[in-house]
Amino acid sequence: MKLLRFKVTTPEGFRSLQSGFEIYFLRDFDYPLAHDFNPTILAGRNGSGKSNILEALANIFYHLDCMYNDYLPQGFLVSEENPKGFDNQVCLVDAFELEYFIDIPIVLMDKPVNEVPDIPVNQIKAYIKISKEVGGTPIFEWVNREEYSNKTAPLGKKEIQLLLPKYVLGYSSGENELLSLPFFKTRFLHYDEYADKLIREDSFGFPPKSEGRLVYLDKEYSQAILLANLLMQDEKTLAPFNEEVELEDIDEFRLIICMDKYLDLHEDILRDRTVDLEDKRTYQVQLTYNLKNSIEILKQCATCYETRVIDQENGEEIKEYLILDYKVTEATKEAFRFHFANEEYNQPLQLFQLFQILLELNAYVVSDYDKKRVYQSKNIFINHDINPTPLEGDRIIRFKNLWIKKKGLNRPLFTKELSDGEHQFLHSLGLCLLFKNENCLFLLDEPETHFNPDWKAKFISSIRHCFSLEDSSNMREMLITTHSPYIVSDSESKYVHVFIKDDETKEVTCIFPEFQTLGTSVNKITLRIFNKPDTIGSYANSKIDELRKKLEETKDKEGFLSKVRKEIGESVESMLFINDIIDQIEDK
């Protein structure tokens, strides 16, 4: 997809964004460039409202998911018995206008070829407009439908599902609770979808995949992202990992899958069975049962595995674990690639999504009451009150002993020994590699926070490398909020949006830069976009101010000049000060 325009029309606005706030992501004269991959950069000072754009979009697509998904948990929707349930007419962003392009699925193009617009294939796209008024249900329009379809009946659920982005991906290098809330809710939707099919003895499908399109890729998924890439991607694809982090390969790792968690079968299933109430296994089903085919594949790829049963001291509980060990060689990788080979699926993504589902099954520890609280919550801190992660020994999957090889080291390195910046680099680029060929909306909130200046300068180039590896015809949209002038300097001004909040009115405006940002020095960008005229820190500036005062009282100007050159490093500010001293010396 490619975003075109977003406008807040809620009378009270949304977060920092006042009613009437509008942003044009792609202007009409740039529409022919929609299929080109160019990240959209949202830059501005802290609190200027740029992260609220990501939050608004995440909540809108969560709302649309809840409207058009085939599966929703029982008691999820609003009713007399559940007045706080999901309501199609009430969204966190309660009135808005959103426009975007998306590739048109072949099944929706029913006009003869000679009747569709005579334009290049990469210019064919659906123009979608979604609008919502307070108290109303969002209206979904395919604006240019008549150019590609003879149908005039209102779009059905299946058609709308195809005209939404396949995935909406969230990532934040920090703890952006505002962005994470709709993704946090979606994890529970994924779990409930899986659990409901399991207890009704319905297949979850193979390869397994949840329906909801929102995925929040926080640090909990770091090892899953790393493994899926290192096991499944080729050397050329992984070049940034090798060149920047100097990561060469995986040495070994262990997966531990908890096999002793069970759910009660649905009463409709039990009605036709003889149940022994004293033997609970006769009316229960193993939590991982619907993933048995995938788990069998993991076993076939393993170097060795065992089932370990541990009796608890109280004699009442038994812990059962499937322990899979992998000594990674080329044969190991070939096994993964062979068993996950399917032309219809993105193979690395397929492995990641298996890990994702296993991680999401940890939500079994959350009660129905607490899940209901999550679904109904508008509290951005709800994930602190309700943690879907059990104690370590009760987690459905654990990644253990993940050792990697790095250049220049004689021994493998444990992944936890990597720096925050290295983790963040591998994580952010890893998620791009996994979803690079999918019809996605990426929402990345300050992904470069822990990077050194060199990595900040290379970040956009590294992302472009990820997306240029294959000639994908899919439109991908990526929004990046940032405070880094390096990221702005690597982007054309038509893809850069500067957020400014008025100190008095608190009104937020969003403008395109008045100069070409691509190739502009970081000093100029720091001055023009982040309103920071100084090239040095405040303390260093204060030292120069102190020295200026002392200069007036000093008779030995030449000696004072030597002192300044010794105490203050090179900068624009120090050079201006030194020139002032030289002028005074020459005036004598």
Coordinates of C-alpha atoms in Angstrom, one line a residue:
M1 CA 0.0 0.0 0.0
K2 CA 1.0 3.6 -0.3
L3 CA -0.6 6.3 2.0
L4 CA -1.9 9.4 0.3
R5 CA -3.7 11.5 2.9
F6 CA -4.9 11.5 6.5
K7 CA -7.1 14.0 8.3
V8 CA -8.4 14.2 11.8
T9 CA -12.0 15.4 11.9
T10 CA -12.9 14.5 15.5
P11 CA -14.1 17.8 17.1
E12 CA -11.8 17.3 20.1
G13 CA -8.9 16.2 17.9
F14 CA -6.7 13.1 18.6
R15 CA -3.9 13.3 21.2
S16 CA -1.7 16.2 20.1
L17 CA -3.4 16.5 16.7
Q18 CA -6.2 19.1 16.7
S19 CA -9.4 18.8 14.7
G20 CA -8.6 19.6 11.1
F21 CA -5.0 18.4 11.2
E22 CA -4.1 17.0 7.7
I23 CA -1.1 15.4 6.2
Y24 CA -0.5 14.6 2.6
F25 CA 2.0 11.6 2.4
L26 CA 2.1 11.6 -1.4
R27 CA 1.1 14.5 -3.6
D28 CA -0.9 14.0 -6.8
F29 CA 2.0 14.8 -9.1
D30 CA 4.0 12.0 -7.4
Y31 CA 1.4 9.4 -7.8
P32 CA 3.4 7.6 -10.7
L33 CA 6.1 7.0 -8.0
A34 CA 3.7 5.0 -5.7
H35 CA 5.3 1.7 -6.5
D36 CA 8.8 3.0 -5.7
F37 CA 10.0 2.3 -2.2
N38 CA 10.7 5.5 -0.4
P39 CA 10.3 5.7 3.4
T40 CA 8.2 8.5 4.7
I41 CA 10.1 10.4 7.4
L42 CA 8.2 12.2 10.2
A43 CA 10.7 14.6 11.9
G44 CA 10.3 17.1 14.6
R45 CA 11.1 17.9 18.2
N46 CA 9.8 15.9 21.1
G47 CA 6.1 16.2 21.7
S48 CA 5.4 17.7 18.2
G49 CA 2.8 15.0 17.4
K50 CA 4.7 12.8 14.9
S51 CA 4.2 9.6 16.9
N52 CA 0.5 10.3 17.1
I53 CA 0.3 9.7 13.4
L54 CA 1.6 6.1 13.9
E55 CA -0.8 5.6 16.8
A56 CA -3.8 6.9 14.8
L57 CA -3.1 4.7 11.9
A58 CA -2.6 1.6 14.1
N59 CA -5.9 2.2 15.8
I60 CA -7.8 2.8 12.6
F61 CA -6.6 -0.5 11.1
Y62 CA -7.2 -2.3 14.3
H63 CA -10.8 -1.0 14.1
L64 CA -11.1 -2.1 10.5
D65 CA -9.7 -5.6 11.5
C66 CA -12.4 -5.9 14.1
M67 CA -15.1 -5.0 11.6
Y68 CA -14.0 -7.2 8.7
N69 CA -12.2 -10.2 10.3
D70 CA -14.0 -13.5 9.9
Y71 CA -13.3 -14.5 13.5
L72 CA -14.1 -12.5 16.7
P73 CA -14.2 -13.9 20.2
Q74 CA -17.6 -14.7 21.8
G75 CA -18.8 -11.7 23.7
F76 CA -16.4 -9.3 22.0
L77 CA -19.0 -7.2 20.2
V78 CA -21.2 -4.6 21.9
S79 CA -24.5 -5.8 23.2
E80 CA -27.0 -5.3 26.0
E81 CA -25.0 -7.8 28.1
N82 CA -21.7 -6.3 27.0
P83 CA -22.2 -2.5 26.7
K84 CA -18.5 -1.8 26.6
G85 CA -17.8 -4.3 23.8
F86 CA -16.5 -3.4 20.4
D87 CA -18.7 -1.0 18.5
N88 CA -18.3 -0.4 14.8
Q89 CA -19.4 3.2 15.4
V90 CA -16.8 4.0 18.1
C91 CA -13.2 4.2 17.2
L92 CA -10.3 5.7 19.3
V93 CA -9.8 8.0 16.3
D94 CA -13.5 8.7 16.2
A95 CA -13.7 10.8 13.0
F96 CA -11.2 10.8 10.2
E97 CA -10.4 10.7 6.5
L98 CA -7.8 8.2 5.2
E99 CA -6.8 7.7 1.6
Y100 CA -4.3 5.2 0.1
F101 CA -3.3 3.2 -2.9
I102 CA -3.1 -0.5 -2.9
D103 CA -2.4 -3.2 -5.5
I104 CA -5.6 -4.6 -7.0
P105 CA -6.0 -8.4 -6.5
I106 CA -6.7 -10.2 -9.8
V107 CA -9.9 -11.6 -8.5
L108 CA -11.3 -8.1 -8.2
M109 CA -10.5 -7.1 -11.8
D110 CA -13.4 -8.5 -13.9
K111 CA -13.3 -6.1 -16.8
P112 CA -11.8 -7.3 -20.1
V113 CA -8.2 -6.3 -20.7
N114 CA -9.1 -4.0 -23.6
E115 CA -11.5 -2.0 -21.2
V116 CA -9.1 -1.3 -18.4
P117 CA -6.9 1.9 -18.5
D118 CA -4.1 1.7 -21.0
I119 CA -1.3 2.3 -18.5
P120 CA 1.9 0.4 -17.4
V121 CA 1.3 -2.6 -15.1
N122 CA 3.1 -0.9 -12.3
Q123 CA 0.6 2.0 -12.4
I124 CA -2.4 -0.1 -11.8
K125 CA -3.7 0.5 -8.3
A126 CA -6.9 0.8 -6.3
Y127 CA -7.6 4.2 -4.9
I128 CA -9.1 3.6 -1.4
K129 CA -10.9 6.2 0.7
I130 CA -12.1 5.5 4.2
S131 CA -14.0 8.1 6.2
K132 CA -15.7 8.1 9.5
E133 CA -17.9 10.6 11.3
V134 CA -18.6 10.7 15.0
G135 CA -21.3 8.1 15.8
G136 CA -21.0 6.5 12.4
T137 CA -19.5 3.4 10.9
P138 CA -16.4 3.9 8.7
I139 CA -17.3 4.1 5.1
F140 CA -15.0 2.1 2.8
E141 CA -14.8 3.3 -0.9
W142 CA -12.9 2.0 -3.8
V143 CA -12.8 5.3 -5.7
N144 CA -11.6 4.1 -9.1
R145 CA -13.5 0.8 -9.0
E146 CA -15.3 1.3 -12.3
E147 CA -12.0 1.5 -14.2
Y148 CA -11.3 -2.2 -13.3
S149 CA -14.6 -3.8 -12.4
N150 CA -18.2 -3.9 -13.8
K151 CA -19.7 -4.7 -10.4
T152 CA -21.7 -1.9 -8.8
A153 CA -23.0 -3.7 -5.7
P154 CA -21.5 -2.5 -2.3
L155 CA -18.1 -4.0 -1.5
G156 CA -18.5 -7.2 0.6
K157 CA -16.4 -8.3 3.6
K158 CA -14.2 -10.5 1.5
E159 CA -13.5 -7.8 -1.1
I160 CA -12.7 -5.2 1.6
Q161 CA -10.3 -7.7 3.3
L162 CA -8.4 -7.9 0.0
L163 CA -8.2 -4.1 -0.2
L164 CA -6.6 -3.6 3.2
P165 CA -2.9 -4.0 3.8
K166 CA -1.9 -7.6 4.4
Y167 CA 0.1 -6.6 7.5
V168 CA 0.4 -3.5 9.7
L169 CA 3.7 -3.8 11.5
G170 CA 4.6 -1.8 14.6
Y171 CA 8.1 -1.3 16.1
S172 CA 9.5 1.1 18.7
S173 CA 13.0 1.2 20.0
G174 CA 11.6 2.5 23.3
E175 CA 8.5 1.9 25.3
N176 CA 5.9 3.7 23.1
E177 CA 2.7 2.6 24.9
L178 CA 0.6 4.8 22.7
L179 CA 1.6 2.8 19.6
S180 CA 1.5 -0.6 21.2
L181 CA -2.1 -0.7 22.6
P182 CA -3.9 -1.9 19.4
F183 CA -1.2 -4.4 18.7
F184 CA -1.4 -5.7 22.3
K185 CA -5.1 -6.3 21.8
T186 CA -4.5 -8.1 18.5
R187 CA -2.2 -10.6 20.3
F188 CA -5.2 -11.7 22.4
L189 CA -7.4 -11.8 19.3
H190 CA -4.8 -14.2 17.7
Y191 CA -4.8 -16.3 20.8
D192 CA -8.5 -16.5 21.0
E193 CA -8.8 -17.4 17.4
Y194 CA -6.4 -20.3 17.8
A195 CA -7.9 -21.5 21.2
D196 CA -11.4 -21.4 19.9
K197 CA -10.6 -23.5 16.8
L198 CA -8.6 -25.9 19.1
I199 CA -11.4 -26.5 21.6
R200 CA -13.9 -27.0 18.8
E201 CA -11.6 -29.4 17.0
D202 CA -11.3 -27.2 13.9
S203 CA -8.0 -27.1 12.0
F204 CA -5.9 -24.0 12.4
G205 CA -4.5 -24.5 8.9
F206 CA -1.1 -25.3 7.6
P207 CA 1.1 -23.3 7.4
P208 CA -0.5 -21.9 10.5
K209 CA -1.3 -18.2 10.4
S210 CA -3.6 -15.9 12.5
E211 CA -6.1 -13.7 10.8
G212 CA -5.5 -10.3 12.4
R213 CA -3.1 -8.1 10.3
L214 CA -1.5 -6.1 13.2
V215 CA 1.9 -7.4 14.4
Y216 CA 4.0 -5.6 17.0
L217 CA 7.6 -6.6 16.8
D218 CA 9.0 -5.7 20.2
K219 CA 12.0 -7.2 21.9
E220 CA 10.0 -10.4 22.8
Y221 CA 10.3 -11.3 19.1
S222 CA 14.0 -10.5 18.7
Q223 CA 15.3 -14.0 18.7
A224 CA 12.5 -15.3 16.5
I225 CA 13.3 -12.6 13.9
L226 CA 17.0 -13.3 14.1
L227 CA 16.6 -17.1 13.7
A228 CA 14.1 -16.9 10.9
N229 CA 16.5 -14.7 8.9
L230 CA 19.7 -16.5 9.7
L231 CA 18.3 -19.9 9.0
M232 CA 16.3 -19.1 5.8
Q233 CA 17.9 -16.1 4.0
D234 CA 20.9 -16.2 1.7
E235 CA 24.3 -14.5 2.1
K236 CA 23.5 -11.6 -0.2
T237 CA 20.3 -10.8 1.7
L238 CA 22.1 -10.9 5.1
A239 CA 24.9 -8.6 3.9
P240 CA 24.1 -5.7 6.3
F241 CA 24.2 -8.1 9.3
N242 CA 27.7 -9.2 8.2
E243 CA 29.0 -5.8 7.2
E244 CA 27.7 -3.7 10.1
V245 CA 27.3 -6.1 13.1
E246 CA 30.0 -8.4 11.7
L247 CA 27.7 -11.3 12.4
E248 CA 28.7 -14.3 10.3
D249 CA 26.3 -17.1 11.2
I250 CA 24.5 -19.1 14.0
D251 CA 26.5 -21.6 15.8
E252 CA 23.8 -23.4 17.8
F253 CA 20.5 -22.9 19.6
R254 CA 17.9 -24.7 21.6
L255 CA 14.1 -24.6 21.4
I256 CA 12.1 -25.7 24.4
I257 CA 8.3 -26.2 23.8
C258 CA 6.1 -26.8 26.8
M259 CA 3.8 -29.7 26.0
D260 CA 1.8 -30.1 29.2
K261 CA -0.7 -27.2 28.8
Y262 CA -4.3 -28.2 28.0
L263 CA -7.6 -26.5 27.3
D264 CA -11.1 -27.8 28.0
L265 CA -12.9 -29.0 24.9
H266 CA -16.1 -27.1 23.9
E267 CA -19.3 -28.4 25.4
D268 CA -20.7 -29.1 21.9
I269 CA -17.8 -31.6 21.4
L270 CA -18.1 -33.2 24.9
R271 CA -21.9 -33.7 24.4
D272 CA -21.2 -36.7 22.2
R273 CA -18.4 -38.2 24.3
T274 CA -18.1 -40.3 27.4
V275 CA -16.1 -38.1 29.9
D276 CA -14.4 -39.3 33.0
L277 CA -14.4 -36.4 35.3
E278 CA -11.6 -38.0 37.4
D279 CA -9.4 -38.2 34.2
K280 CA -9.3 -34.6 33.0
R281 CA -7.4 -35.6 29.8
T282 CA -10.7 -37.1 28.5
Y283 CA -12.2 -33.7 28.2
Q284 CA -9.1 -31.6 27.4
V285 CA -6.9 -31.0 24.4
Q286 CA -3.2 -30.2 24.3
L287 CA -2.6 -26.5 23.7
T288 CA -0.1 -27.1 20.9
Y289 CA -2.2 -29.8 19.2
N290 CA -3.1 -27.6 16.2
L291 CA 0.6 -27.0 15.6
K292 CA 1.6 -30.7 15.6
N293 CA 2.5 -30.7 11.9
S294 CA 4.8 -27.6 12.3
I295 CA 6.4 -29.0 15.5
E296 CA 7.1 -32.3 13.7
I297 CA 8.9 -30.2 11.0
L298 CA 11.0 -28.6 13.8
K299 CA 11.9 -32.1 15.0
Q300 CA 13.0 -33.2 11.5
C301 CA 15.3 -30.2 11.3
A302 CA 16.8 -30.7 14.7
T303 CA 20.3 -32.2 15.3
C304 CA 18.7 -34.1 18.2
Y305 CA 15.6 -33.8 20.4
E306 CA 14.1 -35.4 23.5
T307 CA 10.9 -35.3 25.5
R308 CA 11.6 -34.6 29.1
V309 CA 9.1 -35.2 31.8
I310 CA 9.7 -33.7 35.2
D311 CA 7.7 -34.6 38.3
Q312 CA 6.9 -31.7 40.6
E313 CA 7.6 -32.1 44.3
N314 CA 4.0 -31.9 45.3
G315 CA 3.4 -35.0 43.2
E316 CA 0.3 -33.5 41.5
E317 CA 1.8 -31.8 38.5
I318 CA 4.0 -33.1 35.7
K319 CA 6.1 -30.8 33.4
E320 CA 6.6 -32.1 29.9
Y321 CA 8.9 -30.4 27.5
L322 CA 10.0 -31.1 24.0
I323 CA 13.7 -30.0 23.8
L324 CA 15.1 -29.5 20.3
D325 CA 18.8 -28.8 19.8
Y326 CA 20.3 -27.5 16.7
K327 CA 24.0 -27.5 15.8
V328 CA 23.7 -25.2 12.7
T329 CA 25.4 -26.3 9.5
E330 CA 24.6 -25.9 5.9
A331 CA 22.6 -29.2 6.2
T332 CA 20.6 -27.7 9.0
K333 CA 19.7 -24.7 6.8
E334 CA 18.9 -26.9 3.9
A335 CA 16.5 -28.9 6.1
F336 CA 14.6 -25.8 7.2
R337 CA 14.4 -24.4 3.6
F338 CA 13.2 -27.8 2.3
H339 CA 10.5 -28.3 4.9
F340 CA 9.3 -24.8 4.8
A341 CA 9.4 -24.7 1.0
N342 CA 6.1 -23.5 -0.5
E343 CA 5.8 -21.3 -3.5
E344 CA 2.7 -19.6 -2.2
Y345 CA 4.4 -18.5 1.0
N346 CA 7.3 -16.3 2.0
Q347 CA 9.5 -19.0 3.5
P348 CA 11.4 -17.0 6.2
L349 CA 8.2 -15.4 7.2
Q350 CA 6.5 -18.7 7.4
L351 CA 9.1 -19.9 10.0
F352 CA 8.8 -16.6 11.9
Q353 CA 5.0 -16.9 12.0
L354 CA 5.3 -20.3 13.6
F355 CA 7.5 -18.8 16.3
Q356 CA 5.0 -15.9 16.6
I357 CA 2.0 -18.2 17.2
L358 CA 4.0 -20.2 19.8
L359 CA 4.9 -17.0 21.6
E360 CA 1.3 -15.7 21.5
L361 CA 0.1 -19.0 23.1
N362 CA 1.6 -17.7 26.3
A363 CA -1.7 -15.8 26.6
Y364 CA -3.2 -18.9 28.0
V365 CA -2.3 -17.6 31.5
V366 CA -4.6 -14.6 31.1
S367 CA -8.2 -15.1 32.4
D368 CA -11.3 -14.4 30.3
Y369 CA -12.1 -11.5 32.6
D370 CA -8.7 -9.9 32.1
K371 CA -8.8 -10.4 28.3
K372 CA -12.2 -8.7 28.3
R373 CA -10.5 -5.8 30.2
V374 CA -7.9 -5.6 27.5
Y375 CA -10.4 -5.6 24.6
Q376 CA -12.4 -2.8 26.2
S377 CA -9.5 -0.8 27.5
K378 CA -8.4 2.7 26.3
N379 CA -5.7 2.7 29.0
I380 CA -2.3 2.9 27.3
F381 CA -0.7 1.2 30.3
I382 CA -3.0 -1.9 30.3
N383 CA -0.1 -4.1 29.3
H384 CA 1.6 -3.3 32.6
D385 CA -1.5 -4.5 34.5
I386 CA -2.0 -7.6 32.4
N387 CA 1.2 -9.4 31.4
P388 CA 0.6 -12.4 29.0
T389 CA 4.0 -13.9 29.7
P390 CA 4.0 -16.8 32.2
L391 CA 7.0 -17.7 34.4
E392 CA 9.8 -19.1 32.4
G393 CA 9.1 -22.8 33.0
D394 CA 5.5 -22.4 31.9
R395 CA 6.2 -20.5 28.7
I396 CA 5.0 -22.4 25.6
I397 CA 8.3 -21.7 23.7
R398 CA 11.7 -20.6 24.9
F399 CA 14.7 -19.7 22.8
K400 CA 17.8 -20.9 24.7
N401 CA 21.6 -21.1 24.2
L402 CA 21.5 -19.0 21.0
W403 CA 25.2 -18.7 20.1
I404 CA 26.4 -16.7 17.0
K405 CA 29.6 -16.3 15.2
K406 CA 31.2 -12.9 14.8
K407 CA 34.2 -11.8 12.8
G408 CA 37.5 -11.7 14.7
L409 CA 36.3 -13.9 17.6
N410 CA 37.7 -17.3 18.2
R411 CA 34.6 -18.5 20.1
P412 CA 30.9 -18.1 19.5
L413 CA 29.1 -15.2 21.2
F414 CA 25.9 -15.5 23.3
T415 CA 23.3 -13.2 21.7
K416 CA 22.7 -11.4 25.1
E417 CA 26.3 -10.2 24.9
L418 CA 25.4 -8.0 21.9
S419 CA 25.0 -4.3 22.6
D420 CA 21.6 -2.5 22.6
G421 CA 22.6 -0.9 19.3
E422 CA 23.5 -4.3 17.7
H423 CA 20.2 -5.8 19.0
Q424 CA 18.3 -2.9 17.6
F425 CA 20.0 -3.0 14.2
L426 CA 19.4 -6.7 13.7
H427 CA 15.8 -6.4 14.9
S428 CA 14.8 -3.4 12.8
L429 CA 16.5 -4.7 9.6
G430 CA 15.4 -8.3 10.3
L431 CA 11.7 -7.4 10.3
C432 CA 12.2 -5.5 7.0
L433 CA 13.8 -8.6 5.5
L434 CA 11.0 -10.9 6.7
F435 CA 8.2 -8.7 5.3
K436 CA 10.0 -7.1 2.3
N437 CA 7.7 -8.8 -0.3
E438 CA 4.4 -8.3 1.5
N439 CA 1.8 -5.7 1.0
C440 CA 2.6 -3.9 4.3
L441 CA 2.4 -0.7 6.3
F442 CA 5.5 -0.4 8.5
L443 CA 5.1 2.0 11.5
L444 CA 8.6 2.5 13.0
D445 CA 8.9 4.8 15.9
E446 CA 12.5 6.1 16.3
P447 CA 14.1 2.9 15.3
E448 CA 17.6 4.4 15.4
T449 CA 17.7 5.5 19.0
H450 CA 20.6 3.2 20.1
F451 CA 22.6 3.5 16.9
N452 CA 26.0 5.1 16.7
P453 CA 26.4 8.0 14.2
D454 CA 27.8 5.7 11.5
W455 CA 24.8 3.3 11.7
K456 CA 22.4 6.3 11.8
A457 CA 24.0 7.5 8.6
K458 CA 23.7 4.1 7.0
F459 CA 20.2 3.2 8.2
I460 CA 18.2 4.3 5.2
S461 CA 20.7 2.7 2.8
S462 CA 20.5 -0.6 4.8
I463 CA 16.7 -0.5 4.6
R464 CA 16.8 0.2 0.9
H465 CA 19.1 -2.8 0.5
C466 CA 16.5 -5.0 2.2
F467 CA 13.8 -3.9 -0.2
S468 CA 15.8 -3.9 -3.4
L469 CA 16.9 -7.5 -3.2
E470 CA 14.0 -8.7 -5.2
D471 CA 11.9 -7.1 -8.0
S472 CA 8.7 -7.0 -6.0
S473 CA 5.7 -5.3 -7.6
N474 CA 4.1 -4.8 -4.2
M475 CA 3.7 -1.3 -2.9
R476 CA 5.2 -1.1 0.6
E477 CA 4.7 1.9 2.9
M478 CA 7.1 2.7 5.7
L479 CA 6.6 5.6 8.2
I480 CA 9.7 6.4 10.4
T481 CA 9.6 9.0 13.2
T482 CA 13.0 10.3 14.0
H483 CA 15.2 13.0 15.6
S484 CA 18.2 12.0 13.5
P485 CA 19.4 14.5 10.9
Y486 CA 21.2 11.6 9.2
I487 CA 18.0 9.9 8.3
V488 CA 16.5 13.2 7.1
S489 CA 19.7 13.8 5.0
D490 CA 19.2 10.4 3.3
S491 CA 15.7 11.3 2.2
E492 CA 14.3 13.5 -0.6
S493 CA 12.3 16.4 0.8
K494 CA 9.1 15.2 -0.8
Y495 CA 9.2 12.2 1.6
V496 CA 10.1 14.3 4.7
H497 CA 7.4 15.8 6.9
V498 CA 8.4 18.4 9.5
F499 CA 6.1 18.6 12.6
I500 CA 5.9 21.9 14.5
K501 CA 3.8 22.6 17.6
D502 CA 3.0 26.2 18.4
D503 CA 4.2 27.0 21.9
E504 CA 1.1 29.1 22.7
T505 CA -1.8 27.6 20.9
K506 CA -0.3 24.0 21.0
E507 CA -1.6 23.6 17.4
V508 CA 0.4 21.1 15.3
T509 CA 1.3 21.8 11.7
C510 CA 3.0 19.5 9.3
I511 CA 5.0 20.9 6.4
F512 CA 7.4 19.8 3.7
P513 CA 10.9 21.3 4.1
E514 CA 11.6 24.4 2.1
F515 CA 14.9 23.0 0.9
Q516 CA 16.1 19.7 -0.6
T517 CA 17.0 17.5 2.3
L518 CA 18.7 14.7 0.3
G519 CA 22.4 15.3 0.7
T520 CA 22.1 18.3 3.0
S521 CA 24.6 18.5 5.9
V522 CA 23.4 17.3 9.2
N523 CA 24.3 20.7 10.7
K524 CA 21.9 22.5 8.4
I525 CA 19.1 20.0 9.0
T526 CA 19.6 20.3 12.8
L527 CA 19.2 24.0 12.5
R528 CA 16.4 24.2 10.0
I529 CA 14.2 21.2 11.0
F530 CA 15.0 20.6 14.7
N531 CA 15.5 24.4 15.5
K532 CA 18.9 23.8 17.1
P533 CA 21.3 26.4 15.9
D534 CA 24.2 25.3 18.1
T535 CA 26.7 22.6 16.8
I536 CA 27.9 21.9 20.3
G537 CA 26.4 21.0 23.7
S538 CA 25.0 23.5 26.2
Y539 CA 27.8 22.9 28.7
A540 CA 30.4 23.6 26.1
N541 CA 28.6 26.7 25.0
S542 CA 28.5 28.0 28.6
K543 CA 32.2 27.5 28.9
I544 CA 32.7 29.6 25.8
D545 CA 30.5 32.3 27.3
E546 CA 32.6 32.3 30.5
L547 CA 35.8 32.6 28.5
R548 CA 34.3 35.6 26.6
K549 CA 33.7 37.4 29.8
K550 CA 37.3 36.7 30.9
L551 CA 38.6 37.9 27.6
E552 CA 37.5 41.4 28.4
E553 CA 39.6 41.4 31.6
T554 CA 42.7 39.7 30.1
K555 CA 45.7 41.8 29.0
D556 CA 47.7 38.9 27.6
K557 CA 45.5 38.1 24.6
E558 CA 48.0 35.8 22.9
G559 CA 48.4 33.8 26.0
F560 CA 44.6 33.7 26.4
L561 CA 44.3 32.5 22.8
S562 CA 46.6 29.5 23.5
K563 CA 44.5 28.7 26.6
V564 CA 41.3 28.7 24.5
R565 CA 42.7 26.5 21.8
K566 CA 43.9 24.0 24.5
E567 CA 40.6 23.9 26.4
I568 CA 38.0 24.1 23.6
G569 CA 37.8 21.8 20.7
E570 CA 37.0 22.6 17.1
S571 CA 33.5 23.8 16.2
V572 CA 31.8 26.7 14.5
E573 CA 31.3 28.3 17.9
S574 CA 34.9 28.0 19.0
M575 CA 36.2 29.2 15.6
L576 CA 34.0 32.3 15.8
F577 CA 35.3 33.0 19.3
I578 CA 38.9 32.4 18.3
N579 CA 38.5 34.8 15.4
D580 CA 37.2 37.5 17.8
I581 CA 40.4 37.0 19.9
I582 CA 42.6 37.2 16.8
D583 CA 40.8 40.5 15.8
Q584 CA 41.5 42.0 19.2
I585 CA 45.2 40.9 18.9
E586 CA 45.6 42.5 15.5
D587 CA 43.8 45.7 16.6
K588 CA 46.7 46.3 19.0

